[in-house]
Short mmCIF file of C-alpha atoms in Angstrom, two decimals:
data_model
loop_
_atom_site.label_atom_id
_atom_site.label_comp_id
_atom_site.label_asym_id
_atom_site.label_seq_id
_atom_site.Cartn_x
_atom_site.Cartn_y
_atom_site.Cartn_z
CA UNK A 1105 171.08 -31.80 174.06
CA UNK A 1106 169.11 -31.02 177.21
CA UNK A 1107 165.62 -31.70 175.90
CA UNK A 1108 164.84 -34.64 178.21
CA UNK A 1109 165.55 -32.47 181.26
CA UNK A 1110 164.05 -29.31 179.80
CA UNK A 1111 160.85 -31.11 178.84
CA UNK A 1112 160.14 -31.75 182.56
CA UNK A 1113 159.36 -28.04 182.94
CA UNK A 1114 155.55 -27.73 182.97
CA UNK A 1115 155.57 -25.09 180.20
CA UNK A 1116 158.43 -26.54 178.11
CA UNK A 1117 156.60 -26.91 174.78
CA UNK A 1118 154.89 -23.47 174.89
CA UNK A 1119 158.27 -21.93 175.77
CA UNK A 1120 159.89 -23.79 172.89
CA UNK A 1121 157.27 -22.40 170.52
CA UNK A 1122 157.90 -18.89 171.77
CA UNK A 1123 161.66 -19.47 171.45
CA UNK A 1124 161.25 -20.43 167.79
CA UNK A 1125 159.28 -17.25 167.11
CA UNK A 1126 161.83 -15.14 169.00
CA UNK A 1127 164.60 -16.55 166.82
CA UNK A 1128 162.49 -15.93 163.73
CA UNK A 1129 161.96 -12.19 164.30
CA UNK A 1130 165.61 -11.68 165.28
CA UNK A 1131 166.97 -13.15 162.05
CA UNK A 1132 168.44 -16.21 163.78
CA UNK A 1133 166.14 -18.93 162.51
CA UNK A 1134 167.30 -19.08 158.88
CA UNK A 1135 170.46 -17.86 157.23
CA UNK A 1136 170.54 -14.57 155.38
CA UNK A 1137 171.14 -14.69 151.61
CA UNK A 1138 173.24 -11.75 150.30
CA UNK A 1139 171.41 -12.10 146.96
CA UNK A 1140 168.09 -11.10 148.56
CA UNK A 1141 166.76 -7.62 147.89
CA UNK A 1142 167.42 -5.61 151.13
CA UNK A 1143 164.43 -4.61 153.20
CA UNK A 1144 165.23 -0.95 152.57
CA UNK A 1145 164.51 -1.48 148.86
CA UNK A 1146 161.41 -3.49 149.72
CA UNK A 1147 160.05 -0.53 151.71
CA UNK A 1148 160.54 1.73 148.71
CA UNK A 1149 158.52 -0.63 146.50
CA UNK A 1150 155.79 -0.77 149.16
CA UNK A 1151 155.55 3.05 149.09
CA UNK A 1152 155.23 2.99 145.31
CA UNK A 1153 152.46 0.40 145.55
CA UNK A 1154 150.62 2.49 148.14
CA UNK A 1155 150.87 5.65 146.06
CA UNK A 1156 149.36 3.82 143.10
CA UNK A 1157 146.47 2.48 145.22
CA UNK A 1158 145.77 5.96 146.60
CA UNK A 1159 145.85 7.40 143.09
CA UNK A 1160 143.28 4.88 141.87
CA UNK A 1161 141.08 5.47 144.93
CA UNK A 1162 141.43 1.92 146.30
CA UNK A 1163 142.86 3.12 149.62
CA UNK A 1164 142.98 6.41 151.47
CA UNK A 1165 146.09 8.49 152.08
CA UNK A 1166 147.85 7.03 155.09
CA UNK A 1167 148.32 9.11 158.23
CA UNK A 1168 151.84 10.20 159.03
CA UNK A 1169 153.97 7.78 161.06
CA UNK A 1170 156.66 8.37 163.66
CA UNK A 1171 160.18 7.55 162.51
CA UNK A 1172 161.79 4.62 164.32
CA UNK A 1173 164.49 5.58 166.80
CA UNK A 1174 167.17 3.00 165.98
CA UNK A 1175 168.79 3.45 169.39
CA UNK A 1176 165.64 2.30 171.19
CA UNK A 1177 164.80 -0.85 169.26
CA UNK A 1178 164.39 -3.92 171.51
CA UNK A 1179 167.00 -6.16 169.85
CA UNK A 1180 169.56 -6.36 167.05
CA UNK A 1181 168.55 -7.47 163.57
CA UNK A 1182 170.61 -8.43 160.48
CA UNK A 1183 172.09 -5.70 158.32
CA UNK A 1184 169.77 -6.31 155.36
CA UNK A 1185 166.67 -5.98 157.59
CA UNK A 1186 164.92 -2.75 158.55
CA UNK A 1187 162.92 -1.53 161.54
CA UNK A 1188 159.70 -0.03 160.16
CA UNK A 1189 156.47 1.28 161.67
CA UNK A 1190 153.68 -1.28 161.20
CA UNK A 1191 151.73 1.33 159.26
CA UNK A 1192 154.33 1.27 156.47
CA UNK A 1193 153.44 -2.33 155.59
CA UNK A 1194 149.66 -1.83 155.90
CA UNK A 1195 147.49 -0.56 153.09
CA UNK A 1196 144.32 -0.07 155.12
CA UNK A 1197 142.70 -0.94 158.43
CA UNK A 1198 139.11 -1.20 159.64
CA UNK A 1199 137.40 -1.27 163.02
CA UNK A 1200 134.10 -2.82 163.93
CA UNK A 1201 130.95 -2.61 166.00
CA UNK A 1202 128.14 -4.58 167.60
CA UNK A 1203 124.56 -4.62 166.29
CA UNK A 1204 121.90 -4.00 168.93
CA UNK A 1205 121.48 -7.06 171.12
CA UNK A 1206 117.83 -6.15 171.73
CA UNK A 1207 116.95 -6.56 168.05
CA UNK A 1208 116.61 -10.28 167.30
CA UNK A 1209 116.46 -9.49 163.58
CA UNK A 1210 120.16 -8.56 163.67
CA UNK A 1211 121.39 -11.91 164.97
CA UNK A 1212 121.67 -15.57 163.92
CA UNK A 1213 122.11 -14.66 160.28
CA UNK A 1214 124.57 -15.81 157.61
CA UNK A 1215 127.43 -13.37 158.29
CA UNK A 1216 130.27 -14.46 160.60
CA UNK A 1217 130.75 -11.87 163.35
CA UNK A 1218 134.01 -12.04 165.30
CA UNK A 1219 134.67 -10.88 168.84
CA UNK A 1220 137.56 -11.44 171.24
CA UNK A 1221 136.27 -14.99 171.80
CA UNK A 1222 137.13 -15.90 168.20
CA UNK A 1223 140.63 -14.43 167.99
CA UNK A 1224 143.88 -16.02 169.13
CA UNK A 1225 142.51 -19.50 169.74
CA UNK A 1226 143.98 -20.72 166.45
CA UNK A 1227 146.00 -19.10 163.69
CA UNK A 1228 143.09 -18.99 161.27
CA UNK A 1229 139.47 -17.90 161.69
CA UNK A 1230 137.22 -20.14 159.56
CA UNK A 1231 134.04 -19.55 161.53
CA UNK A 1232 132.81 -17.54 164.50
CA UNK A 1233 130.73 -18.26 167.57
CA UNK A 1234 128.16 -15.58 166.65
CA UNK A 1235 126.59 -14.57 163.36
CA UNK A 1236 124.68 -11.48 162.28
CA UNK A 1237 122.25 -10.64 159.50
CA UNK A 1238 122.69 -8.18 156.64
CA UNK A 1239 120.37 -5.81 158.49
CA UNK A 1240 122.56 -6.07 161.61
CA UNK A 1241 125.67 -5.32 159.56
CA UNK A 1242 124.03 -2.35 157.82
CA UNK A 1243 122.68 -0.86 161.04
CA UNK A 1244 125.96 -0.97 163.00
CA UNK A 1245 129.49 0.39 162.75
CA UNK A 1246 130.84 -3.03 161.82
CA UNK A 1247 132.35 -3.79 158.40
CA UNK A 1248 132.53 -6.92 156.28
CA UNK A 1249 136.19 -7.90 156.15
CA UNK A 1250 137.43 -9.83 153.13
CA UNK A 1251 139.57 -12.96 153.68
CA UNK A 1252 143.30 -12.55 154.24
CA UNK A 1253 143.36 -9.82 156.89
CA UNK A 1254 145.31 -9.78 160.13
CA UNK A 1255 142.67 -9.56 162.89
CA UNK A 1256 144.10 -8.13 166.10
CA UNK A 1257 142.49 -7.42 169.46
CA UNK A 1258 143.02 -3.82 170.60
CA UNK A 1259 141.32 -4.10 174.03
CA UNK A 1260 139.73 -6.75 176.30
CA UNK A 1261 142.37 -9.35 175.39
CA UNK A 1262 144.90 -6.96 173.89
CA UNK A 1263 147.36 -8.52 171.45
CA UNK A 1264 145.50 -11.68 170.46
CA UNK A 1265 145.86 -12.19 166.72
CA UNK A 1266 144.49 -14.42 163.95
CA UNK A 1267 144.09 -14.41 160.16
CA UNK A 1268 140.59 -14.66 158.69
CA UNK A 1269 140.18 -17.15 155.85
CA UNK A 1270 136.49 -16.35 155.39
CA UNK A 1271 134.62 -13.04 155.12
CA UNK A 1272 133.77 -11.77 158.62
CA UNK A 1273 132.36 -8.75 160.40
CA UNK A 1274 134.15 -7.69 163.59
CA UNK A 1275 133.23 -5.93 166.82
CA UNK A 1276 134.66 -2.75 168.30
CA UNK A 1277 137.45 -4.53 170.22
CA UNK A 1278 139.10 -5.74 167.01
CA UNK A 1279 141.02 -4.18 164.15
CA UNK A 1280 141.41 -5.70 160.71
CA UNK A 1281 144.75 -4.95 159.03
CA UNK A 1282 145.04 -5.29 155.26
CA UNK A 1283 148.74 -5.75 154.49
CA UNK A 1284 150.70 -4.84 151.40
CA UNK A 1285 150.95 -7.56 148.77
CA UNK A 1286 154.75 -7.15 149.03
CA UNK A 1287 154.97 -8.56 152.59
CA UNK A 1288 154.08 -11.90 154.15
CA UNK A 1289 151.02 -11.84 156.37
CA UNK A 1290 152.27 -15.05 158.02
CA UNK A 1291 155.53 -13.35 158.99
CA UNK A 1292 153.59 -10.47 160.51
CA UNK A 1293 151.40 -12.96 162.38
CA UNK A 1294 154.53 -14.58 163.82
CA UNK A 1295 155.88 -11.18 164.85
CA UNK A 1296 152.70 -10.31 166.75
CA UNK A 1297 152.92 -13.61 168.62
CA UNK A 1298 156.19 -12.31 170.12
CA UNK A 1299 155.23 -8.68 170.64
CA UNK A 1300 154.48 -7.62 174.19
CA UNK A 1301 151.63 -5.12 174.05
CA UNK A 1302 151.45 -2.41 176.68
CA UNK A 1303 147.96 -1.01 176.81
CA UNK A 1304 146.70 2.12 178.52
CA UNK A 1305 143.48 2.86 180.37
CA UNK A 1306 142.19 2.92 183.93
CA UNK A 1307 139.76 0.00 183.75
CA UNK A 1308 140.38 -1.87 180.48
CA UNK A 1309 143.85 -1.76 178.94
CA UNK A 1310 143.78 -0.99 175.24
CA UNK A 1311 145.82 0.46 172.40
CA UNK A 1312 144.84 3.33 170.10
CA UNK A 1313 144.99 3.02 166.34
CA UNK A 1314 147.87 5.51 166.09
CA UNK A 1315 149.88 3.52 168.64
CA UNK A 1316 149.17 0.29 166.79
CA UNK A 1317 150.33 1.67 163.47
CA UNK A 1318 153.57 2.98 165.01
CA UNK A 1319 154.64 -0.37 166.48
CA UNK A 1320 158.21 -1.07 165.33
CA UNK A 1321 158.36 -4.21 163.16
CA UNK A 1322 161.65 -5.97 162.25
CA UNK A 1323 161.25 -6.37 158.48
CA UNK A 1324 163.37 -8.91 156.57
CA UNK A 1325 163.73 -9.11 152.78
CA UNK A 1326 160.61 -10.62 151.22
CA UNK A 1327 162.35 -13.86 150.20
CA UNK A 1328 163.64 -14.30 153.75
CA UNK A 1329 160.18 -13.65 155.15
CA UNK A 1330 158.95 -16.65 153.17
CA UNK A 1331 161.88 -18.81 154.28
CA UNK A 1332 161.24 -17.83 157.92
CA UNK A 1333 157.54 -18.71 157.64
CA UNK A 1334 158.38 -22.10 156.11
CA UNK A 1335 160.90 -22.89 158.86
CA UNK A 1336 158.51 -21.73 161.60
CA UNK A 1337 155.76 -23.96 160.17
CA UNK A 1338 158.18 -26.90 160.06
CA UNK A 1339 159.31 -26.41 163.65
CA UNK A 1340 155.78 -25.79 164.94
CA UNK A 1341 154.76 -29.10 163.37
CA UNK A 1342 157.67 -30.68 165.25
CA UNK A 1343 156.39 -29.03 168.46
CA UNK A 1344 152.95 -30.47 167.73
CA UNK A 1345 154.47 -33.95 167.51
CA UNK A 1346 156.50 -33.41 170.69
CA UNK A 1347 153.43 -32.15 172.50
CA UNK A 1348 151.34 -35.09 171.30
CA UNK A 1349 154.06 -37.54 172.36
CA UNK A 1350 154.39 -35.82 175.73
CA UNK A 1351 150.62 -35.86 176.23
CA UNK A 1352 150.50 -39.55 175.35
CA UNK A 1353 153.32 -40.34 177.82
CA UNK A 1354 151.53 -38.39 180.55
CA UNK A 1355 148.24 -40.03 179.68
CA UNK A 1356 149.81 -43.51 179.92
CA UNK A 1357 151.45 -42.58 183.20
CA UNK A 1358 148.15 -41.18 184.55
CA UNK A 1359 146.40 -44.41 183.59
CA UNK A 1360 149.13 -46.49 185.22
CA UNK A 1361 148.95 -44.42 188.42
CA UNK A 1362 145.15 -44.60 188.50
CA UNK A 1363 145.15 -48.34 187.79
CA UNK A 1364 147.81 -49.08 190.41
CA UNK A 1365 146.10 -47.04 193.10
CA UNK A 1366 142.71 -48.46 192.19
CA UNK A 1367 144.03 -52.01 192.63
CA UNK A 1368 145.52 -51.01 195.97
CA UNK A 1369 142.21 -49.51 197.07
CA UNK A 1370 139.93 -52.30 195.91
CA UNK A 1371 142.06 -55.44 196.11
CA UNK A 1372 141.00 -58.10 198.62
CA UNK A 1373 143.60 -60.81 198.02
CA UNK A 1374 146.42 -60.25 200.52
CA UNK A 1375 149.29 -61.49 198.34
CA UNK A 1376 148.07 -59.54 195.31
CA UNK A 1377 147.70 -56.44 197.47
CA UNK A 1378 151.29 -56.67 198.72
CA UNK A 1379 152.54 -57.22 195.15
CA UNK A 1380 150.67 -54.12 193.98
CA UNK A 1381 151.95 -52.06 196.92
CA UNK A 1382 155.52 -53.22 196.30
CA UNK A 1383 155.24 -52.35 192.59
CA UNK A 1384 153.89 -48.88 193.31
CA UNK A 1385 156.43 -47.90 195.95
CA UNK A 1386 159.35 -49.37 193.98
CA UNK A 1387 158.42 -47.10 191.07
CA UNK A 1388 157.31 -44.13 193.16
CA UNK A 1389 159.62 -41.49 191.55
CA UNK A 1390 158.47 -42.47 188.05
CA UNK A 1391 154.80 -42.59 189.02
CA UNK A 1392 154.62 -39.28 190.87
CA UNK A 1393 155.49 -36.65 188.29
CA UNK A 1394 152.59 -34.26 188.84
CA UNK A 1395 151.02 -32.72 191.96
CA UNK A 1396 147.78 -34.59 191.29
CA UNK A 1397 149.68 -37.91 191.41
CA UNK A 1398 150.90 -37.09 194.91
CA UNK A 1399 147.42 -35.98 195.96
CA UNK A 1400 146.05 -39.32 194.70
CA UNK A 1401 148.76 -41.10 196.71
CA UNK A 1402 147.79 -39.18 199.85
CA UNK A 1403 144.16 -40.16 199.39
CA UNK A 1404 145.13 -43.80 198.83
CA UNK A 1405 147.19 -43.84 202.04
CA UNK A 1406 144.18 -42.59 204.02
CA UNK A 1407 141.88 -45.02 202.23
CA UNK A 1408 144.13 -47.97 203.11
CA UNK A 1409 144.46 -46.71 206.68
CA UNK A 1410 140.71 -46.80 207.40
CA UNK A 1411 140.39 -50.25 205.78
CA UNK A 1412 142.99 -51.88 207.98
CA UNK A 1413 145.46 -52.41 205.13
CA UNK A 1414 148.17 -49.98 206.10
CA UNK A 1415 149.58 -51.78 209.15
CA UNK A 1416 149.28 -55.45 210.18
CA UNK A 1417 146.74 -56.54 212.78
CA UNK A 1418 147.94 -58.09 216.03
CA UNK A 1419 145.62 -60.91 217.05
CA UNK A 1420 146.92 -60.67 220.63
CA UNK A 1421 145.44 -57.20 221.03
CA UNK A 1422 142.05 -56.74 222.62
CA UNK A 1423 139.49 -56.26 219.82
CA UNK A 1424 137.61 -53.00 219.37
CA UNK A 1425 134.24 -54.31 220.64
CA UNK A 1426 135.11 -54.14 224.38
CA UNK A 1427 136.75 -50.74 223.77
CA UNK A 1428 133.55 -49.46 222.22
CA UNK A 1429 131.45 -50.65 225.18
CA UNK A 1430 133.88 -49.04 227.64
CA UNK A 1431 133.74 -45.70 225.81
CA UNK A 1432 129.92 -45.84 225.79
CA UNK A 1433 129.84 -46.33 229.54
CA UNK A 1434 132.41 -43.59 230.14
CA UNK A 1435 130.48 -41.04 228.09
CA UNK A 1436 127.18 -41.95 229.75
CA UNK A 1437 128.63 -41.56 233.23
CA UNK A 1438 130.43 -38.35 232.34
CA UNK A 1439 127.71 -36.33 230.59
CA UNK A 1440 124.55 -38.30 231.31
CA UNK A 1441 122.50 -40.40 228.96
CA UNK A 1442 120.22 -37.46 228.16
CA UNK A 1443 123.11 -35.63 226.53
CA UNK A 1444 123.85 -38.50 224.17
CA UNK A 1445 121.96 -39.98 221.28
CA UNK A 1446 123.31 -43.50 221.50
CA UNK A 1447 122.59 -46.00 218.78
CA UNK A 1448 120.72 -49.12 219.79
CA UNK A 1449 122.83 -52.09 218.80
CA UNK A 1450 124.13 -55.47 219.90
CA UNK A 1451 127.56 -57.04 219.57
CA UNK A 1452 126.89 -58.26 216.02
CA UNK A 1453 128.24 -56.49 212.97
CA UNK A 1454 126.23 -53.41 212.04
CA UNK A 1455 123.82 -53.80 209.20
CA UNK A 1456 125.70 -53.05 205.94
CA UNK A 1457 125.26 -49.52 204.68
CA UNK A 1458 126.41 -47.55 201.64
CA UNK A 1459 129.49 -46.20 203.43
CA UNK A 1460 130.50 -49.39 205.24
CA UNK A 1461 133.44 -51.15 203.60
CA UNK A 1462 135.13 -54.38 204.65
CA UNK A 1463 137.28 -54.09 207.79
CA UNK A 1464 139.42 -56.56 209.79
CA UNK A 1465 137.58 -58.88 212.22
CA UNK A 1466 139.16 -57.15 215.22
CA UNK A 1467 137.59 -53.80 214.22
CA UNK A 1468 134.06 -52.49 214.79
CA UNK A 1469 131.78 -50.21 212.84
CA UNK A 1470 130.18 -47.52 214.98
CA UNK A 1471 128.58 -44.15 214.53
CA UNK A 1472 130.33 -41.03 215.76
CA UNK A 1473 127.61 -40.46 218.39
CA UNK A 1474 128.61 -43.73 220.09
CA UNK A 1475 132.13 -42.54 220.87
CA UNK A 1476 131.84 -38.77 221.28
CA UNK A 1477 129.78 -35.80 222.38
CA UNK A 1478 128.97 -33.15 219.77
CA UNK A 1479 128.90 -29.42 220.61
CA UNK A 1480 127.79 -26.58 218.33
CA UNK A 1481 129.71 -23.31 218.15
CA UNK A 1482 128.14 -19.93 218.90
CA UNK A 1483 127.95 -16.65 216.99
CA UNK A 1484 130.59 -14.04 217.90
CA UNK A 1485 129.71 -11.32 215.38
CA UNK A 1486 129.68 -8.41 217.83
CA UNK A 1487 132.81 -9.53 219.63
CA UNK A 1488 135.24 -10.32 216.79
CA UNK A 1489 138.44 -8.28 216.83
CA UNK A 1490 141.90 -8.17 215.27
CA UNK A 1491 143.46 -7.55 218.68
CA UNK A 1492 144.79 -10.56 220.62
CA UNK A 1493 142.14 -12.18 222.79
CA UNK A 1494 140.42 -15.53 222.62
CA UNK A 1495 141.44 -17.37 219.44
CA UNK A 1496 138.40 -17.63 217.16
CA UNK A 1497 138.13 -21.08 215.61
CA UNK A 1498 136.38 -20.54 212.27
CA UNK A 1499 136.50 -22.27 208.87
CA UNK A 1500 139.66 -20.46 207.83
CA UNK A 1501 141.40 -21.43 211.09
CA UNK A 1502 140.48 -25.10 210.49
CA UNK A 1503 141.24 -25.32 206.76
CA UNK A 1504 144.57 -23.47 207.17
CA UNK A 1505 145.79 -25.78 209.96
CA UNK A 1506 145.52 -23.36 212.85
CA UNK A 1507 146.26 -20.02 211.19
CA UNK A 1508 145.00 -17.32 213.55
CA UNK A 1509 143.13 -14.62 211.62
CA UNK A 1510 140.57 -13.34 214.15
CA UNK A 1511 140.08 -13.08 217.90
CA UNK A 1512 137.01 -12.80 220.15
CA UNK A 1513 136.61 -10.56 223.16
CA UNK A 1514 134.74 -13.27 225.11
CA UNK A 1515 134.90 -17.05 225.26
CA UNK A 1516 131.30 -18.04 224.49
CA UNK A 1517 132.11 -21.61 223.50
CA UNK A 1518 135.39 -22.81 225.05
CA UNK A 1519 137.54 -25.56 223.58
CA UNK A 1520 140.00 -27.89 225.26
CA UNK A 1521 143.15 -29.68 224.18
CA UNK A 1522 142.26 -32.78 222.16
CA UNK A 1523 138.90 -31.47 220.92
CA UNK A 1524 138.28 -32.15 217.24
CA UNK A 1525 136.68 -29.25 215.40
CA UNK A 1526 134.88 -29.69 212.08
CA UNK A 1527 133.67 -27.18 209.48
CA UNK A 1528 129.89 -27.39 209.11
CA UNK A 1529 129.34 -24.72 206.47
CA UNK A 1530 131.08 -24.08 203.17
CA UNK A 1531 131.30 -20.75 201.40
CA UNK A 1532 131.29 -20.45 197.58
CA UNK A 1533 134.66 -21.66 196.23
CA UNK A 1534 135.80 -22.28 199.82
CA UNK A 1535 135.71 -26.09 199.72
CA UNK A 1536 136.33 -26.40 203.46
CA UNK A 1537 133.26 -28.47 204.31
CA UNK A 1538 134.01 -31.35 206.75
CA UNK A 1539 137.62 -30.22 207.24
CA UNK A 1540 138.86 -31.25 210.70
CA UNK A 1541 141.47 -29.92 213.10
CA UNK A 1542 142.64 -31.06 216.55
CA UNK A 1543 142.94 -28.37 219.22
CA UNK A 1544 146.48 -28.43 220.59
CA UNK A 1545 148.18 -26.59 223.44
CA UNK A 1546 146.85 -24.50 226.28
CA UNK A 1547 145.81 -21.42 224.31
CA UNK A 1548 142.34 -20.07 224.96
CA UNK A 1549 140.07 -20.96 222.05
CA UNK A 1550 136.43 -20.17 221.39
CA UNK A 1551 134.26 -21.98 218.84
CA UNK A 1552 132.55 -19.89 216.18
CA UNK A 1553 129.14 -20.63 214.70
CA UNK A 1554 128.92 -23.27 211.94
CA UNK A 1555 131.95 -25.01 213.45
CA UNK A 1556 131.30 -28.16 215.46
CA UNK A 1557 133.29 -29.67 218.30
CA UNK A 1558 133.69 -33.43 218.69
CA UNK A 1559 134.72 -34.22 222.27
CA UNK A 1560 135.64 -37.85 222.76
CA UNK A 1561 137.14 -40.28 225.24
CA UNK A 1562 140.79 -40.46 226.28
CA UNK A 1563 140.57 -44.13 225.29
CA UNK A 1564 140.59 -43.10 221.62
CA UNK A 1565 143.46 -41.84 219.49
CA UNK A 1566 142.25 -38.35 218.55
CA UNK A 1567 144.48 -38.14 215.48
CA UNK A 1568 142.98 -41.37 214.15
CA UNK A 1569 139.42 -40.13 214.58
CA UNK A 1570 140.22 -36.75 213.01
CA UNK A 1571 141.87 -38.55 210.10
CA UNK A 1572 138.74 -40.65 209.55
CA UNK A 1573 136.36 -37.69 209.73
CA UNK A 1574 138.39 -35.17 207.70
CA UNK A 1575 136.54 -34.74 204.38
CA UNK A 1576 134.69 -38.05 204.99
CA UNK A 1577 132.82 -39.19 201.86
CA UNK A 1578 129.73 -39.70 204.02
CA UNK A 1579 129.79 -36.02 204.99
CA UNK A 1580 130.81 -34.73 201.57
CA UNK A 1581 127.71 -36.25 199.98
CA UNK A 1582 125.95 -33.16 201.33
CA UNK A 1583 128.32 -30.95 199.31
CA UNK A 1584 126.89 -30.23 195.85
CA UNK A 1585 130.02 -28.30 194.85
CA UNK A 1586 128.04 -25.31 193.57
CA UNK A 1587 126.63 -23.22 196.41
CA UNK A 1588 126.98 -22.82 200.16
CA UNK A 1589 126.42 -26.17 201.82
CA UNK A 1590 125.64 -26.86 205.47
CA UNK A 1591 126.09 -29.94 207.63
CA UNK A 1592 123.55 -30.60 210.37
CA UNK A 1593 124.39 -32.08 213.74
CA UNK A 1594 122.45 -35.27 213.00
CA UNK A 1595 124.42 -35.78 209.80
CA UNK A 1596 127.73 -35.47 211.63
CA UNK A 1597 126.90 -37.67 214.64
CA UNK A 1598 125.57 -40.37 212.28
CA UNK A 1599 128.88 -40.53 210.42
CA UNK A 1600 130.13 -44.16 210.26
CA UNK A 1601 133.54 -44.73 211.87
CA UNK A 1602 135.68 -47.88 211.38
CA UNK A 1603 137.12 -48.45 214.83
CA UNK A 1604 140.33 -50.47 215.33
CA UNK A 1605 141.86 -51.51 218.67
CA UNK A 1606 143.56 -48.58 220.41
CA UNK A 1607 147.13 -49.84 219.82
CA UNK A 1608 146.38 -50.28 216.12
CA UNK A 1609 144.91 -46.78 215.93
CA UNK A 1610 148.24 -45.47 217.19
CA UNK A 1611 150.23 -47.61 214.73
CA UNK A 1612 148.03 -46.40 211.86
CA UNK A 1613 148.56 -42.75 212.79
CA UNK A 1614 152.34 -43.28 213.02
CA UNK A 1615 152.42 -44.96 209.60
CA UNK A 1616 150.20 -42.28 208.03
CA UNK A 1617 152.46 -39.56 209.45
CA UNK A 1618 155.50 -41.37 208.04
CA UNK A 1619 153.97 -41.76 204.58
CA UNK A 1620 152.59 -38.21 204.52
CA UNK A 1621 156.11 -36.97 205.30
CA UNK A 1622 157.25 -38.98 202.27
CA UNK A 1623 154.54 -37.29 200.21
CA UNK A 1624 155.78 -33.91 201.47
CA UNK A 1625 159.29 -34.83 200.27
CA UNK A 1626 157.90 -35.91 196.91
CA UNK A 1627 156.06 -32.60 196.65
CA UNK A 1628 159.27 -30.70 197.45
CA UNK A 1629 161.30 -32.80 195.01
CA UNK A 1630 158.71 -32.25 192.29
CA UNK A 1631 158.78 -28.51 192.87
CA UNK A 1632 162.59 -28.54 192.80
CA UNK A 1633 162.65 -30.63 189.62
CA UNK A 1634 160.20 -28.31 187.88
CA UNK A 1635 162.11 -25.23 189.10
CA UNK A 1636 165.48 -26.65 187.97
CA UNK A 1637 164.02 -27.66 184.60
CA UNK A 1638 162.51 -24.21 184.15
CA UNK A 1639 165.79 -22.51 185.06
CA UNK A 1640 167.72 -24.74 182.67
CA UNK A 1641 165.19 -23.95 179.98
CA UNK A 1642 165.56 -20.24 180.66
CA UNK A 1643 169.36 -20.48 180.55
CA UNK A 1644 169.44 -22.45 177.30
CA UNK A 1645 166.96 -20.14 175.58
CA UNK A 1646 168.69 -17.01 176.85
CA UNK A 1647 172.08 -18.22 175.61
CA UNK A 1648 170.64 -19.17 172.24
CA UNK A 1649 169.00 -15.76 171.83
CA UNK A 1650 172.16 -13.93 172.90
CA UNK A 1651 174.41 -15.58 170.32
CA UNK A 1652 174.31 -15.57 166.55
CA UNK A 1653 173.64 -18.71 164.54
#
């Protein structure tokens, strides 16, 4: 009844699968048949079978098991079921081992050799990633396991389970359980998919063989075990179809979002652009159903902003060319021509480059060095402290929007209100390269090494320039995404900047702020929707598990 809403929860289908299995092992998935032989009688027949196998030497005498305390079982089961130690339904069990890795003659043979990597990915093991030779099997503590065993991980991935359909050898982290012919291995597999293992150990959590064999299993009559397995298979196939349909819907939606945003980004025809923009924003709630959709929208907003497509141009405004010349003169008179590396150019459009896209005719392309002075930070290693002092502007401060994590005892490289700071060095997995931040307020800041300062004219909108530079594709081309990456001063000051008239810069920033606030709301709504869907899912499943069929 609530599936459309429940399915919005990110983990709806996996939770539904788990729900089906929970119902199965509680006796709530199929009806009980009073004509079935009770599980208590089934256990007696299993003991007779075991005794006969021991007598004929096919299995060893089983170790003693701990009786189940009926008052401590995790949930109620039907009257004709029984709680039994796992060892009661197992005829034998085998561990494994690993042939010497230094002996090449033990590996790449014809014998499948299973490790944790091969278990739990799918229900059945039909092949393994690694293989060993007969010599490797003979010269190790591994065993060749015949098909039809329950393979369970006892450490390093505790609780993963599969059934082998081919002969395999196993390593020391696995245990192969050979079940009685009077129980369903598929039912036991389903049970283990619901069982929460609690391992022991200081470094790697594992479970000992004795603990494994004493796990309490809810055992139905044999006929009901088969009916449960059939119903589980039927419902899991339904889940497969639901998951495939959901994946296809999401895939279509992803393609629609990507296509719509791509047309917005690349379209040149004004009327077509406005039609595309109107379509996207009219269908915004339907098109932004995942965090990545909203992130794509944010990037599109910035992309449109720096192309002059986010706000209309006013032909009555003074174009950017005189503004650029005025800023050049101001910087030269303020800091001296020797402190600047100005680009030689005339009033014509800059020669097209890889990172120059089409801009309105009132805009100008310039390099960062034409409109700003660049200052390198200085090392503060011996003066960094946790006690309040000068606020240290480092990569974490910039990427976390002004979060103060360290202070400096001295102000080696002072910053002023309106300075734009940029991260020049990434750390592994940091992904902060080229992140920008505008210094705000009268607090005393000091610039750390590998952080640059861009100090520009009061004739520029600082927020516009920071928006252009933040994670600029021109700068990110130096980021290989694998190891620490550094930006050099020359790379930063050569960064191409699309420069609008000052009034338009301010309008762009206002519109970006407005649309980013909308994105924030969409993010919050998405989180709320997912949370509400997850809570509804929890409530429905809890109620279903708490009541009988």
